[in-house]
Amino acid sequence: NGKHAAIVVGTEPDPKTGRCMYRIRNSWGNNCTQYSKEVRNCAGSDIWIDSEVFLKNLTDFYYLKEPRQ
């Protein structure tokens, strides 16, 4: 069906620009060849992507909140 999922597993500032970078874990697997040049540090199924690029390509968003103890 062509669908896949991705989850944000971390953030950090870009040392060059100071903008937020998102660490994304993607369900496509461990192959980095399908990503554009806008992606940096592709390793396994994790990529780092600039917040502007991330938000431009975002189609759906779900926030999972940890239940209260």
PDB file as gemmi writes it, atoms N, CA and C in Angstrom:
CRYST1    1.000    1.000    1.000  90.00  90.00  90.00 P 1                      
ATOM      1  N   ASN A   1       0.804  -1.206   0.000  1.00  0.00           N  
ATOM      2  CA  ASN A   1       0.000   0.000   0.000  1.00  0.00           C  
ATOM      3  C   ASN A   1       0.843   1.264   0.000  1.00  0.00           C  
ATOM      4  N   GLY A   2       2.161   1.160   0.137  1.00  0.00           N  
ATOM      5  CA  GLY A   2       3.041   2.307   0.063  1.00  0.00           C  
ATOM      6  C   GLY A   2       3.100   3.164   1.311  1.00  0.00           C  
ATOM      7  N   LYS A   3       2.342   2.824   2.344  1.00  0.00           N  
ATOM      8  CA  LYS A   3       2.347   3.628   3.563  1.00  0.00           C  
ATOM      9  C   LYS A   3       3.512   3.226   4.453  1.00  0.00           C  
ATOM     10  N   HIS A   4       3.938   4.155   5.259  1.00  0.00           N  
ATOM     11  CA  HIS A   4       4.980   3.874   6.234  1.00  0.00           C  
ATOM     12  C   HIS A   4       4.798   4.800   7.427  1.00  0.00           C  
ATOM     13  N   ALA A   5       5.588   4.583   8.456  1.00  0.00           N  
ATOM     14  CA  ALA A   5       5.518   5.407   9.663  1.00  0.00           C  
ATOM     15  C   ALA A   5       6.904   5.894  10.033  1.00  0.00           C  
ATOM     16  N   ALA A   6       6.934   7.009  10.723  1.00  0.00           N  
ATOM     17  CA  ALA A   6       8.184   7.551  11.242  1.00  0.00           C  
ATOM     18  C   ALA A   6       7.894   8.166  12.607  1.00  0.00           C  
ATOM     19  N   ILE A   7       8.898   8.167  13.457  1.00  0.00           N  
ATOM     20  CA  ILE A   7       8.726   8.716  14.797  1.00  0.00           C  
ATOM     21  C   ILE A   7       9.919   9.613  15.120  1.00  0.00           C  
ATOM     22  N   VAL A   8       9.641  10.745  15.772  1.00  0.00           N  
ATOM     23  CA  VAL A   8      10.707  11.622  16.239  1.00  0.00           C  
ATOM     24  C   VAL A   8      11.255  11.026  17.526  1.00  0.00           C  
ATOM     25  N   VAL A   9      12.552  10.721  17.529  1.00  0.00           N  
ATOM     26  CA  VAL A   9      13.158  10.095  18.708  1.00  0.00           C  
ATOM     27  C   VAL A   9      14.194  11.007  19.365  1.00  0.00           C  
ATOM     28  N   GLY A  10      14.387  12.206  18.831  1.00  0.00           N  
ATOM     29  CA  GLY A  10      15.329  13.132  19.442  1.00  0.00           C  
ATOM     30  C   GLY A  10      15.374  14.462  18.721  1.00  0.00           C  
ATOM     31  N   THR A  11      15.932  15.456  19.392  1.00  0.00           N  
ATOM     32  CA  THR A  11      16.161  16.775  18.805  1.00  0.00           C  
ATOM     33  C   THR A  11      17.506  17.291  19.280  1.00  0.00           C  
ATOM     34  N   GLU A  12      18.085  18.178  18.497  1.00  0.00           N  
ATOM     35  CA  GLU A  12      19.293  18.894  18.907  1.00  0.00           C  
ATOM     36  C   GLU A  12      19.468  20.084  17.982  1.00  0.00           C  
ATOM     37  N   PRO A  13      20.160  21.127  18.456  1.00  0.00           N  
ATOM     38  CA  PRO A  13      20.407  22.273  17.580  1.00  0.00           C  
ATOM     39  C   PRO A  13      21.492  21.947  16.554  1.00  0.00           C  
ATOM     40  N   ASP A  14      21.308  22.459  15.349  1.00  0.00           N  
ATOM     41  CA  ASP A  14      22.334  22.321  14.318  1.00  0.00           C  
ATOM     42  C   ASP A  14      23.514  23.207  14.724  1.00  0.00           C  
ATOM     43  N   PRO A  15      24.733  22.661  14.805  1.00  0.00           N  
ATOM     44  CA  PRO A  15      25.865  23.465  15.249  1.00  0.00           C  
ATOM     45  C   PRO A  15      26.207  24.622  14.312  1.00  0.00           C  
ATOM     46  N   LYS A  16      25.820  24.536  13.047  1.00  0.00           N  
ATOM     47  CA  LYS A  16      26.121  25.599  12.082  1.00  0.00           C  
ATOM     48  C   LYS A  16      25.073  26.700  12.089  1.00  0.00           C  
ATOM     49  N   THR A  17      23.786  26.325  12.152  1.00  0.00           N  
ATOM     50  CA  THR A  17      22.706  27.310  12.014  1.00  0.00           C  
ATOM     51  C   THR A  17      21.991  27.612  13.324  1.00  0.00           C  
ATOM     52  N   GLY A  18      22.081  26.708  14.308  1.00  0.00           N  
ATOM     53  CA  GLY A  18      21.353  26.878  15.558  1.00  0.00           C  
ATOM     54  C   GLY A  18      19.903  26.438  15.469  1.00  0.00           C  
ATOM     55  N   ARG A  19      19.442  26.081  14.262  1.00  0.00           N  
ATOM     56  CA  ARG A  19      18.054  25.639  14.098  1.00  0.00           C  
ATOM     57  C   ARG A  19      17.882  24.223  14.631  1.00  0.00           C  
ATOM     58  N   CYS A  20      16.655  23.904  14.966  1.00  0.00           N  
ATOM     59  CA  CYS A  20      16.335  22.589  15.506  1.00  0.00           C  
ATOM     60  C   CYS A  20      16.479  21.508  14.431  1.00  0.00           C  
ATOM     61  N   MET A  21      17.125  20.417  14.802  1.00  0.00           N  
ATOM     62  CA  MET A  21      17.224  19.229  13.955  1.00  0.00           C  
ATOM     63  C   MET A  21      16.436  18.118  14.642  1.00  0.00           C  
ATOM     64  N   TYR A  22      15.675  17.362  13.859  1.00  0.00           N  
ATOM     65  CA  TYR A  22      14.908  16.245  14.389  1.00  0.00           C  
ATOM     66  C   TYR A  22      15.580  14.930  14.019  1.00  0.00           C  
ATOM     67  N   ARG A  23      15.671  14.030  14.987  1.00  0.00           N  
ATOM     68  CA  ARG A  23      16.146  12.673  14.721  1.00  0.00           C  
ATOM     69  C   ARG A  23      14.902  11.830  14.469  1.00  0.00           C  
ATOM     70  N   ILE A  24      14.816  11.280  13.273  1.00  0.00           N  
ATOM     71  CA  ILE A  24      13.642  10.538  12.824  1.00  0.00           C  
ATOM     72  C   ILE A  24      14.006   9.058  12.679  1.00  0.00           C  
ATOM     73  N   ARG A  25      13.172   8.194  13.215  1.00  0.00           N  
ATOM     74  CA  ARG A  25      13.311   6.750  12.997  1.00  0.00           C  
ATOM     75  C   ARG A  25      12.208   6.358  12.021  1.00  0.00           C  
ATOM     76  N   ASN A  26      12.610   5.813  10.890  1.00  0.00           N  
ATOM     77  CA  ASN A  26      11.707   5.545   9.777  1.00  0.00           C  
ATOM     78  C   ASN A  26      11.471   4.052   9.612  1.00  0.00           C  
ATOM     79  N   SER A  27      10.285   3.690   9.209  1.00  0.00           N  
ATOM     80  CA  SER A  27       9.937   2.274   9.018  1.00  0.00           C  
ATOM     81  C   SER A  27      10.413   1.722   7.679  1.00  0.00           C  
ATOM     82  N   TRP A  28      11.080   2.535   6.855  1.00  0.00           N  
ATOM     83  CA  TRP A  28      11.555   2.058   5.556  1.00  0.00           C  
ATOM     84  C   TRP A  28      12.706   1.082   5.692  1.00  0.00           C  
ATOM     85  N   GLY A  29      13.316   1.002   6.845  1.00  0.00           N  
ATOM     86  CA  GLY A  29      14.424   0.067   7.035  1.00  0.00           C  
ATOM     87  C   GLY A  29      15.763   0.770   7.101  1.00  0.00           C  
ATOM     88  N   ASN A  30      16.832   0.014   6.889  1.00  0.00           N  
ATOM     89  CA  ASN A  30      18.184   0.512   7.094  1.00  0.00           C  
ATOM     90  C   ASN A  30      18.850   1.066   5.843  1.00  0.00           C  
ATOM     91  N   ASN A  31      18.125   1.272   4.773  1.00  0.00           N  
ATOM     92  CA  ASN A  31      18.703   1.758   3.527  1.00  0.00           C  
ATOM     93  C   ASN A  31      18.553   3.277   3.454  1.00  0.00           C  
ATOM     94  N   CYS A  32      19.657   3.983   3.264  1.00  0.00           N  
ATOM     95  CA  CYS A  32      19.636   5.453   3.233  1.00  0.00           C  
ATOM     96  C   CYS A  32      19.582   6.029   1.831  1.00  0.00           C  
ATOM     97  N   THR A  33      19.551   5.203   0.801  1.00  0.00           N  
ATOM     98  CA  THR A  33      19.635   5.701  -0.569  1.00  0.00           C  
ATOM     99  C   THR A  33      18.397   6.464  -1.020  1.00  0.00           C  
ATOM    100  N   GLN A  34      17.242   6.270  -0.389  1.00  0.00           N  
ATOM    101  CA  GLN A  34      16.017   6.934  -0.834  1.00  0.00           C  
ATOM    102  C   GLN A  34      15.874   8.354  -0.307  1.00  0.00           C  
ATOM    103  N   TYR A  35      16.775   8.793   0.574  1.00  0.00           N  
ATOM    104  CA  TYR A  35      16.659  10.127   1.152  1.00  0.00           C  
ATOM    105  C   TYR A  35      17.300  11.188   0.269  1.00  0.00           C  
ATOM    106  N   SER A  36      16.754  12.405   0.352  1.00  0.00           N  
ATOM    107  CA  SER A  36      17.302  13.518  -0.415  1.00  0.00           C  
ATOM    108  C   SER A  36      18.564  14.045   0.264  1.00  0.00           C  
ATOM    109  N   LYS A  37      19.211  14.996  -0.386  1.00  0.00           N  
ATOM    110  CA  LYS A  37      20.425  15.592   0.164  1.00  0.00           C  
ATOM    111  C   LYS A  37      20.128  16.498   1.360  1.00  0.00           C  
ATOM    112  N   GLU A  38      18.834  16.776   1.617  1.00  0.00           N  
ATOM    113  CA  GLU A  38      18.457  17.605   2.764  1.00  0.00           C  
ATOM    114  C   GLU A  38      18.609  16.853   4.084  1.00  0.00           C  
ATOM    115  N   VAL A  39      18.816  15.553   4.012  1.00  0.00           N  
ATOM    116  CA  VAL A  39      18.966  14.712   5.192  1.00  0.00           C  
ATOM    117  C   VAL A  39      20.439  14.615   5.537  1.00  0.00           C  
ATOM    118  N   ARG A  40      20.754  14.698   6.811  1.00  0.00           N  
ATOM    119  CA  ARG A  40      22.150  14.528   7.213  1.00  0.00           C  
ATOM    120  C   ARG A  40      22.279  13.366   8.180  1.00  0.00           C  
ATOM    121  N   ASN A  41      23.442  12.768   8.194  1.00  0.00           N  
ATOM    122  CA  ASN A  41      23.775  11.714   9.145  1.00  0.00           C  
ATOM    123  C   ASN A  41      22.777  10.567   9.145  1.00  0.00           C  
ATOM    124  N   CYS A  42      22.572   9.981   8.007  1.00  0.00           N  
ATOM    125  CA  CYS A  42      21.722   8.807   7.911  1.00  0.00           C  
ATOM    126  C   CYS A  42      22.510   7.601   8.427  1.00  0.00           C  
ATOM    127  N   ALA A  43      21.955   6.940   9.431  1.00  0.00           N  
ATOM    128  CA  ALA A  43      22.612   5.764  10.007  1.00  0.00           C  
ATOM    129  C   ALA A  43      21.543   4.757  10.396  1.00  0.00           C  
ATOM    130  N   GLY A  44      21.557   3.618   9.761  1.00  0.00           N  
ATOM    131  CA  GLY A  44      20.515   2.628  10.037  1.00  0.00           C  
ATOM    132  C   GLY A  44      19.176   3.175   9.610  1.00  0.00           C  
ATOM    133  N   SER A  45      18.199   3.078  10.489  1.00  0.00           N  
ATOM    134  CA  SER A  45      16.876   3.608  10.163  1.00  0.00           C  
ATOM    135  C   SER A  45      16.665   4.999  10.748  1.00  0.00           C  
ATOM    136  N   ASP A  46      17.715   5.633  11.293  1.00  0.00           N  
ATOM    137  CA  ASP A  46      17.619   6.978  11.860  1.00  0.00           C  
ATOM    138  C   ASP A  46      18.242   7.997  10.924  1.00  0.00           C  
ATOM    139  N   ILE A  47      17.593   9.163  10.828  1.00  0.00           N  
ATOM    140  CA  ILE A  47      18.132  10.281  10.061  1.00  0.00           C  
ATOM    141  C   ILE A  47      17.997  11.545  10.900  1.00  0.00           C  
ATOM    142  N   TRP A  48      18.826  12.547  10.605  1.00  0.00           N  
ATOM    143  CA  TRP A  48      18.672  13.877  11.174  1.00  0.00           C  
ATOM    144  C   TRP A  48      18.189  14.785  10.053  1.00  0.00           C  
ATOM    145  N   ILE A  49      17.150  15.576  10.334  1.00  0.00           N  
ATOM    146  CA  ILE A  49      16.583  16.447   9.313  1.00  0.00           C  
ATOM    147  C   ILE A  49      16.266  17.818   9.919  1.00  0.00           C  
ATOM    148  N   ASP A  50      16.544  18.865   9.159  1.00  0.00           N  
ATOM    149  CA  ASP A  50      16.300  20.234   9.581  1.00  0.00           C  
ATOM    150  C   ASP A  50      14.812  20.459   9.828  1.00  0.00           C  
ATOM    151  N   SER A  51      14.493  21.269  10.833  1.00  0.00           N  
ATOM    152  CA  SER A  51      13.094  21.497  11.196  1.00  0.00           C  
ATOM    153  C   SER A  51      12.277  22.078  10.044  1.00  0.00           C  
ATOM    154  N   GLU A  52      12.868  22.947   9.240  1.00  0.00           N  
ATOM    155  CA  GLU A  52      12.138  23.528   8.108  1.00  0.00           C  
ATOM    156  C   GLU A  52      11.759  22.455   7.085  1.00  0.00           C  
ATOM    157  N   VAL A  53      12.692  21.580   6.768  1.00  0.00           N  
ATOM    158  CA  VAL A  53      12.434  20.485   5.823  1.00  0.00           C  
ATOM    159  C   VAL A  53      11.412  19.518   6.416  1.00  0.00           C  
ATOM    160  N   PHE A  54      11.553  19.220   7.687  1.00  0.00           N  
ATOM    161  CA  PHE A  54      10.629  18.313   8.371  1.00  0.00           C  
ATOM    162  C   PHE A  54       9.197  18.837   8.311  1.00  0.00           C  
ATOM    163  N   LEU A  55       9.006  20.091   8.694  1.00  0.00           N  
ATOM    164  CA  LEU A  55       7.658  20.658   8.723  1.00  0.00           C  
ATOM    165  C   LEU A  55       7.066  20.807   7.332  1.00  0.00           C  
ATOM    166  N   LYS A  56       7.903  21.081   6.338  1.00  0.00           N  
ATOM    167  CA  LYS A  56       7.438  21.204   4.952  1.00  0.00           C  
ATOM    168  C   LYS A  56       6.884  19.873   4.434  1.00  0.00           C  
ATOM    169  N   ASN A  57       7.431  18.758   4.913  1.00  0.00           N  
ATOM    170  CA  ASN A  57       7.044  17.436   4.420  1.00  0.00           C  
ATOM    171  C   ASN A  57       6.092  16.687   5.346  1.00  0.00           C  
ATOM    172  N   LEU A  58       5.725  17.278   6.448  1.00  0.00           N  
ATOM    173  CA  LEU A  58       4.848  16.635   7.427  1.00  0.00           C  
ATOM    174  C   LEU A  58       3.419  16.573   6.901  1.00  0.00           C  
ATOM    175  N   THR A  59       2.815  15.390   6.956  1.00  0.00           N  
ATOM    176  CA  THR A  59       1.422  15.258   6.522  1.00  0.00           C  
ATOM    177  C   THR A  59       0.480  14.971   7.689  1.00  0.00           C  
ATOM    178  N   ASP A  60       0.893  14.179   8.643  1.00  0.00           N  
ATOM    179  CA  ASP A  60       0.090  13.864   9.831  1.00  0.00           C  
ATOM    180  C   ASP A  60       0.994  13.894  11.042  1.00  0.00           C  
ATOM    181  N   PHE A  61       0.402  14.225  12.184  1.00  0.00           N  
ATOM    182  CA  PHE A  61       1.177  14.299  13.415  1.00  0.00           C  
ATOM    183  C   PHE A  61       0.334  13.785  14.572  1.00  0.00           C  
ATOM    184  N   TYR A  62       0.892  12.897  15.360  1.00  0.00           N  
ATOM    185  CA  TYR A  62       0.238  12.379  16.557  1.00  0.00           C  
ATOM    186  C   TYR A  62       1.208  12.483  17.714  1.00  0.00           C  
ATOM    187  N   TYR A  63       0.756  13.054  18.822  1.00  0.00           N  
ATOM    188  CA  TYR A  63       1.582  13.196  20.017  1.00  0.00           C  
ATOM    189  C   TYR A  63       1.167  12.126  21.009  1.00  0.00           C  
ATOM    190  N   LEU A  64       2.105  11.290  21.386  1.00  0.00           N  
ATOM    191  CA  LEU A  64       1.828  10.225  22.350  1.00  0.00           C  
ATOM    192  C   LEU A  64       2.325  10.653  23.717  1.00  0.00           C  
ATOM    193  N   LYS A  65       1.406  10.818  24.631  1.00  0.00           N  
ATOM    194  CA  LYS A  65       1.749  11.291  25.951  1.00  0.00           C  
ATOM    195  C   LYS A  65       1.872  10.103  26.902  1.00  0.00           C  
ATOM    196  N   GLU A  66       2.916  10.137  27.710  1.00  0.00           N  
ATOM    197  CA  GLU A  66       3.118   9.068  28.690  1.00  0.00           C  
ATOM    198  C   GLU A  66       2.026   9.156  29.752  1.00  0.00           C  
ATOM    199  N   PRO A  67       1.401   8.029  30.100  1.00  0.00           N  
ATOM    200  CA  PRO A  67       0.321   8.061  31.101  1.00  0.00           C  
ATOM    201  C   PRO A  67       0.853   8.474  32.476  1.00  0.00           C  
ATOM    202  N   ARG A  68       0.014   9.130  33.240  1.00  0.00           N  
ATOM    203  CA  ARG A  68       0.384   9.518  34.597  1.00  0.00           C  
ATOM    204  C   ARG A  68       0.455   8.296  35.481  1.00  0.00           C  
ATOM    205  N   GLN A  69       1.383   8.338  36.407  1.00  0.00           N  
ATOM    206  CA  GLN A  69       1.555   7.218  37.352  1.00  0.00           C  
ATOM    207  C   GLN A  69       0.608   7.348  38.513  1.00  0.00           C  
TER     208      GLN A  69                                                      
END                                                                             
